[in-house]
């Protein structure tokens, strides 16, 4: 018996976005809100983020044809689509397909009424919710109109079922967001709340950092995910692209 898995799976966070830059500026200035006049879905890459995406595309393109991704899946958010399109445009895919497949289940976590607020802004505007979030923990806390990490995991389980059904034995690259990277690790490595939150606490997911899995038979001849590397920044280092790891754009996540 063999479980249906890809031959290889890469999970990549998008390059630095304009929202990341605006968020850093808001925190540095001690502001309650992030100064960016657009929907989170429409936030593009920054100039530095485009440089990171191009570096990643060159790295994948330098792999032998038989080792490059055959399928690129991406969140519909502009920053993730731009990152995935750069990889495809620069020759990072194997075969004839040269465009990413967009899957809305890979989208950023929805922040609801916390959207565009800094940590200070949440505490000032919604003190009772901030207190409830602190008591419940961010894994299960769902801001009004938004999602908890557990909600994100629910839709990602569906996405992984689709990947296993349609792309078994293929090499698959997923371009998504910080919390999505962590939640996919939670699913693939069968973690619990404490373990994934401890990984999150160790540091942010790098923009265009690579999380890579192989799928090898275990002693019971079942195919299981094996983490090969995480937050792998060599593609950026090789092209001297700056390494960034700010939390995602439109809300404070810690």
Tab-separated table of C-alpha atoms in Angstrom:
chain	number	residue	atom	x	y	z
A	1	UNK	CA	0.000	0.000	0.000
A	2	UNK	CA	1.315	3.445	-0.882
A	3	UNK	CA	-0.062	6.778	0.207
A	4	UNK	CA	-0.522	9.326	-2.564
A	5	UNK	CA	2.030	12.114	-2.131
A	6	UNK	CA	4.110	14.301	-4.421
A	7	UNK	CA	7.620	13.109	-5.208
A	8	UNK	CA	8.902	16.360	-3.698
A	9	UNK	CA	7.217	19.388	-2.147
A	10	UNK	CA	8.640	22.881	-1.720
A	11	UNK	CA	6.746	25.464	0.347
A	12	UNK	CA	7.874	29.074	-0.075
A	13	UNK	CA	6.734	32.312	1.506
A	14	UNK	CA	6.363	35.243	-0.897
A	15	UNK	CA	9.044	37.943	-1.169
A	16	UNK	CA	8.975	41.027	1.027
A	17	UNK	CA	5.793	43.007	0.375
A	18	UNK	CA	4.905	46.677	0.506
A	19	UNK	CA	2.744	45.729	3.491
A	20	UNK	CA	5.757	44.332	5.350
A	21	UNK	CA	7.504	47.663	4.830
A	22	UNK	CA	4.455	49.657	5.979
A	23	UNK	CA	4.039	47.450	9.028
A	24	UNK	CA	7.669	47.939	10.070
A	25	UNK	CA	7.262	51.706	9.676
A	26	UNK	CA	4.108	51.708	11.819
A	27	UNK	CA	5.806	49.805	14.622
A	28	UNK	CA	8.900	51.994	14.479
A	29	UNK	CA	6.713	55.105	14.789
A	30	UNK	CA	4.562	53.637	17.568
A	31	UNK	CA	1.381	53.922	15.499
A	32	UNK	CA	-1.889	52.094	16.115
A	33	UNK	CA	-2.537	51.326	12.438
A	34	UNK	CA	-0.591	50.393	9.326
A	35	UNK	CA	-0.582	53.109	6.675
A	36	UNK	CA	-1.469	51.279	3.486
A	37	UNK	CA	-4.511	52.135	1.403
A	38	UNK	CA	-5.461	48.832	-0.222
A	39	UNK	CA	-6.903	45.415	0.498
A	40	UNK	CA	-4.496	42.818	1.851
A	41	UNK	CA	-5.124	40.701	-1.268
A	42	UNK	CA	-3.839	43.569	-3.462
A	43	UNK	CA	-0.583	44.313	-1.592
A	44	UNK	CA	2.313	43.845	-4.079
A	45	UNK	CA	5.939	42.918	-3.598
A	46	UNK	CA	8.326	45.687	-2.618
A	47	UNK	CA	11.322	46.344	-4.885
A	48	UNK	CA	13.405	44.259	-2.498
A	49	UNK	CA	10.746	41.525	-2.547
A	50	UNK	CA	10.902	41.387	-6.344
A	51	UNK	CA	14.677	40.993	-6.086
A	52	UNK	CA	14.156	38.087	-3.684
A	53	UNK	CA	11.597	36.471	-6.003
A	54	UNK	CA	13.962	36.760	-8.960
A	55	UNK	CA	16.794	35.216	-6.920
A	56	UNK	CA	14.531	32.288	-6.080
A	57	UNK	CA	13.564	31.902	-9.730
A	58	UNK	CA	17.212	31.792	-10.779
A	59	UNK	CA	17.948	29.172	-8.107
A	60	UNK	CA	15.176	26.840	-9.307
A	61	UNK	CA	16.157	27.447	-12.951
A	62	UNK	CA	19.732	26.357	-12.152
A	63	UNK	CA	18.526	22.921	-11.009
A	64	UNK	CA	18.640	20.094	-13.556
A	65	UNK	CA	15.421	19.802	-15.549
A	66	UNK	CA	14.504	16.562	-13.769
A	67	UNK	CA	14.761	18.252	-10.340
A	68	UNK	CA	12.749	21.430	-10.954
A	69	UNK	CA	9.097	21.836	-9.906
A	70	UNK	CA	6.599	20.474	-12.408
A	71	UNK	CA	3.638	22.239	-10.787
A	72	UNK	CA	3.610	25.659	-9.113
A	73	UNK	CA	0.613	26.427	-6.897
A	74	UNK	CA	0.103	29.936	-5.509
A	75	UNK	CA	-2.108	31.937	-3.224
A	76	UNK	CA	-4.285	34.423	-5.154
A	77	UNK	CA	-2.810	37.345	-3.171
A	78	UNK	CA	-0.801	39.612	-5.471
A	79	UNK	CA	2.501	39.284	-3.583
A	80	UNK	CA	2.351	35.487	-3.763
A	81	UNK	CA	1.298	35.502	-7.415
A	82	UNK	CA	4.150	37.858	-8.317
A	83	UNK	CA	6.636	35.591	-6.551
A	84	UNK	CA	5.305	32.479	-8.307
A	85	UNK	CA	5.201	34.227	-11.693
A	86	UNK	CA	8.840	35.297	-11.301
A	87	UNK	CA	9.876	31.706	-10.662
A	88	UNK	CA	7.999	30.539	-13.765
A	89	UNK	CA	9.170	33.439	-15.964
A	90	UNK	CA	12.836	32.839	-15.105
A	91	UNK	CA	12.733	29.146	-16.043
A	92	UNK	CA	12.216	27.637	-12.606
A	93	UNK	CA	9.654	25.083	-13.825
A	94	UNK	CA	10.241	21.813	-15.649
A	95	UNK	CA	8.231	20.896	-18.720
A	96	UNK	CA	6.016	23.007	-20.947
A	97	UNK	CA	3.806	24.598	-18.285
A	98	UNK	CA	5.009	28.126	-17.518
A	99	UNK	CA	2.334	29.597	-15.256
A	100	UNK	CA	1.270	28.983	-11.646
A	101	UNK	CA	-2.021	27.404	-10.668
A	102	UNK	CA	-3.929	29.738	-8.331
A	103	UNK	CA	-5.631	28.132	-5.328
A	104	UNK	CA	-7.616	30.389	-2.974
A	105	UNK	CA	-7.168	27.885	-0.127
A	106	UNK	CA	-3.509	28.961	0.038
A	107	UNK	CA	-4.483	32.580	0.793
A	108	UNK	CA	-3.233	34.563	3.782
A	109	UNK	CA	-5.001	34.129	7.112
A	110	UNK	CA	-7.956	36.504	7.251
A	111	UNK	CA	-7.579	39.031	10.089
A	112	UNK	CA	-11.126	40.367	10.263
A	113	UNK	CA	-11.512	43.497	12.390
A	114	UNK	CA	-7.805	43.336	13.319
A	115	UNK	CA	-6.861	44.071	9.701
A	116	UNK	CA	-4.292	46.908	9.385
A	117	UNK	CA	-3.865	47.275	13.163
A	118	UNK	CA	-0.572	46.992	15.039
A	119	UNK	CA	-0.384	45.158	18.360
A	120	UNK	CA	-0.801	48.484	20.125
A	121	UNK	CA	-3.761	49.347	17.919
A	122	UNK	CA	-5.531	46.086	18.772
A	123	UNK	CA	-5.021	46.698	22.493
A	124	UNK	CA	-6.271	50.270	22.227
A	125	UNK	CA	-9.299	49.660	20.003
A	126	UNK	CA	-10.361	46.195	21.173
A	127	UNK	CA	-8.994	45.670	24.710
A	128	UNK	CA	-11.451	42.888	25.593
A	129	UNK	CA	-10.634	40.961	22.417
A	130	UNK	CA	-6.911	41.456	23.004
A	131	UNK	CA	-7.321	40.002	26.492
A	132	UNK	CA	-9.371	37.070	25.165
A	133	UNK	CA	-6.746	36.388	22.487
A	134	UNK	CA	-4.018	36.360	25.121
A	135	UNK	CA	-5.962	33.850	27.251
A	136	UNK	CA	-7.069	31.567	24.393
A	137	UNK	CA	-3.890	31.766	22.317
A	138	UNK	CA	-3.572	32.643	18.649
A	139	UNK	CA	-3.908	29.038	17.481
A	140	UNK	CA	-7.613	28.985	18.400
A	141	UNK	CA	-8.531	32.673	18.726
A	142	UNK	CA	-10.705	33.861	15.832
A	143	UNK	CA	-11.031	37.659	15.531
A	144	UNK	CA	-14.517	38.737	14.431
A	145	UNK	CA	-14.678	38.380	10.655
A	146	UNK	CA	-11.325	36.587	10.584
A	147	UNK	CA	-9.689	33.179	11.031
A	148	UNK	CA	-7.786	31.318	13.709
A	149	UNK	CA	-4.792	29.161	12.833
A	150	UNK	CA	-7.100	26.148	13.246
A	151	UNK	CA	-9.419	27.604	10.594
A	152	UNK	CA	-6.478	27.978	8.196
A	153	UNK	CA	-5.435	24.375	8.858
A	154	UNK	CA	-8.934	23.161	7.989
A	155	UNK	CA	-8.811	24.642	4.475
A	156	UNK	CA	-5.202	23.557	4.003
A	157	UNK	CA	-6.102	19.933	4.706
A	158	UNK	CA	-8.460	20.196	1.739
A	159	UNK	CA	-5.684	21.738	-0.393
A	160	UNK	CA	-3.291	18.921	0.543
A	161	UNK	CA	-5.940	16.345	-0.413
A	162	UNK	CA	-6.163	17.990	-3.846
A	163	UNK	CA	-2.376	17.983	-4.235
A	164	UNK	CA	-2.251	14.288	-3.321
A	165	UNK	CA	-5.099	13.473	-5.712
A	166	UNK	CA	-3.934	15.432	-8.760
A	167	UNK	CA	-0.161	15.672	-8.341
A	168	UNK	CA	0.894	12.357	-6.814
A	169	UNK	CA	4.497	11.497	-7.789
A	170	UNK	CA	5.033	15.002	-9.213
A	171	UNK	CA	7.368	17.740	-7.985
A	172	UNK	CA	5.217	20.513	-6.512
A	173	UNK	CA	6.063	24.050	-5.381
A	174	UNK	CA	3.623	26.011	-3.189
A	175	UNK	CA	3.992	29.809	-2.892
A	176	UNK	CA	2.044	31.229	0.019
A	177	UNK	CA	2.292	33.162	3.326
A	178	UNK	CA	3.993	32.917	6.709
A	179	UNK	CA	1.133	31.361	8.695
A	180	UNK	CA	0.287	29.073	5.759
A	181	UNK	CA	3.872	27.755	5.685
A	182	UNK	CA	3.684	27.000	9.405
A	183	UNK	CA	0.239	25.417	9.172
A	184	UNK	CA	1.355	23.172	6.309
A	185	UNK	CA	4.257	22.037	8.499
A	186	UNK	CA	1.710	21.315	11.245
A	187	UNK	CA	-0.248	19.060	8.868
A	188	UNK	CA	2.657	17.306	7.164
A	189	UNK	CA	4.609	16.596	10.350
A	190	UNK	CA	1.517	15.775	12.443
A	191	UNK	CA	2.370	18.372	15.093
A	192	UNK	CA	0.343	19.640	18.033
A	193	UNK	CA	-0.405	23.229	19.025
A	194	UNK	CA	2.548	23.537	21.399
A	195	UNK	CA	5.080	22.320	18.838
A	196	UNK	CA	4.044	24.570	15.959
A	197	UNK	CA	3.811	27.626	18.211
A	198	UNK	CA	7.295	26.928	19.545
A	199	UNK	CA	8.627	26.872	15.964
A	200	UNK	CA	6.805	30.135	15.283
A	201	UNK	CA	8.306	31.672	18.424
A	202	UNK	CA	11.832	30.766	17.297
A	203	UNK	CA	11.593	33.241	14.422
A	204	UNK	CA	9.608	34.399	11.425
A	205	UNK	CA	9.504	32.500	8.143
A	206	UNK	CA	11.990	34.076	5.737
A	207	UNK	CA	10.666	35.895	2.696
A	208	UNK	CA	11.435	33.495	-0.192
A	209	UNK	CA	12.911	31.005	2.273
A	210	UNK	CA	12.473	27.376	1.207
A	211	UNK	CA	10.783	24.609	3.200
A	212	UNK	CA	11.396	21.297	1.413
A	213	UNK	CA	9.989	17.780	1.828
A	214	UNK	CA	10.840	14.409	0.346
A	215	UNK	CA	8.361	11.528	0.589
A	216	UNK	CA	10.050	8.229	1.395
A	217	UNK	CA	8.700	4.806	2.443
A	218	UNK	CA	8.968	4.018	6.154
A	219	UNK	CA	9.301	0.577	7.780
A	220	UNK	CA	5.614	-0.123	7.197
A	221	UNK	CA	6.085	0.726	3.502
A	222	UNK	CA	3.960	3.835	3.906
A	223	UNK	CA	5.156	6.977	2.205
A	224	UNK	CA	5.779	9.690	4.806
A	225	UNK	CA	6.942	13.316	4.563
A	226	UNK	CA	10.556	13.961	5.481
A	227	UNK	CA	11.605	17.561	6.175
A	228	UNK	CA	14.808	18.189	4.202
A	229	UNK	CA	15.339	21.874	5.063
A	230	UNK	CA	13.483	24.834	6.494
A	231	UNK	CA	14.028	28.594	6.123
A	232	UNK	CA	16.680	27.785	3.525
A	233	UNK	CA	18.086	31.105	2.326
A	234	UNK	CA	20.876	29.991	-0.023
A	235	UNK	CA	19.054	31.243	-3.162
A	236	UNK	CA	19.052	34.758	-1.700
A	237	UNK	CA	22.613	34.568	-0.421
A	238	UNK	CA	23.923	33.390	-3.793
A	239	UNK	CA	22.518	36.483	-5.528
A	240	UNK	CA	23.189	38.818	-2.599
A	241	UNK	CA	19.487	39.548	-2.221
A	242	UNK	CA	18.736	40.919	1.265
A	243	UNK	CA	17.194	38.418	3.704
A	244	UNK	CA	14.025	39.605	5.439
A	245	UNK	CA	11.614	37.889	7.811
A	246	UNK	CA	9.067	40.425	9.070
A	247	UNK	CA	5.656	39.110	10.135
A	248	UNK	CA	3.020	39.307	7.417
A	249	UNK	CA	1.714	42.625	6.414
A	250	UNK	CA	-1.649	43.817	7.463
A	251	UNK	CA	-1.867	43.016	11.168
A	252	UNK	CA	0.313	42.231	14.158
A	253	UNK	CA	0.419	38.436	14.462
A	254	UNK	CA	2.252	37.980	17.740
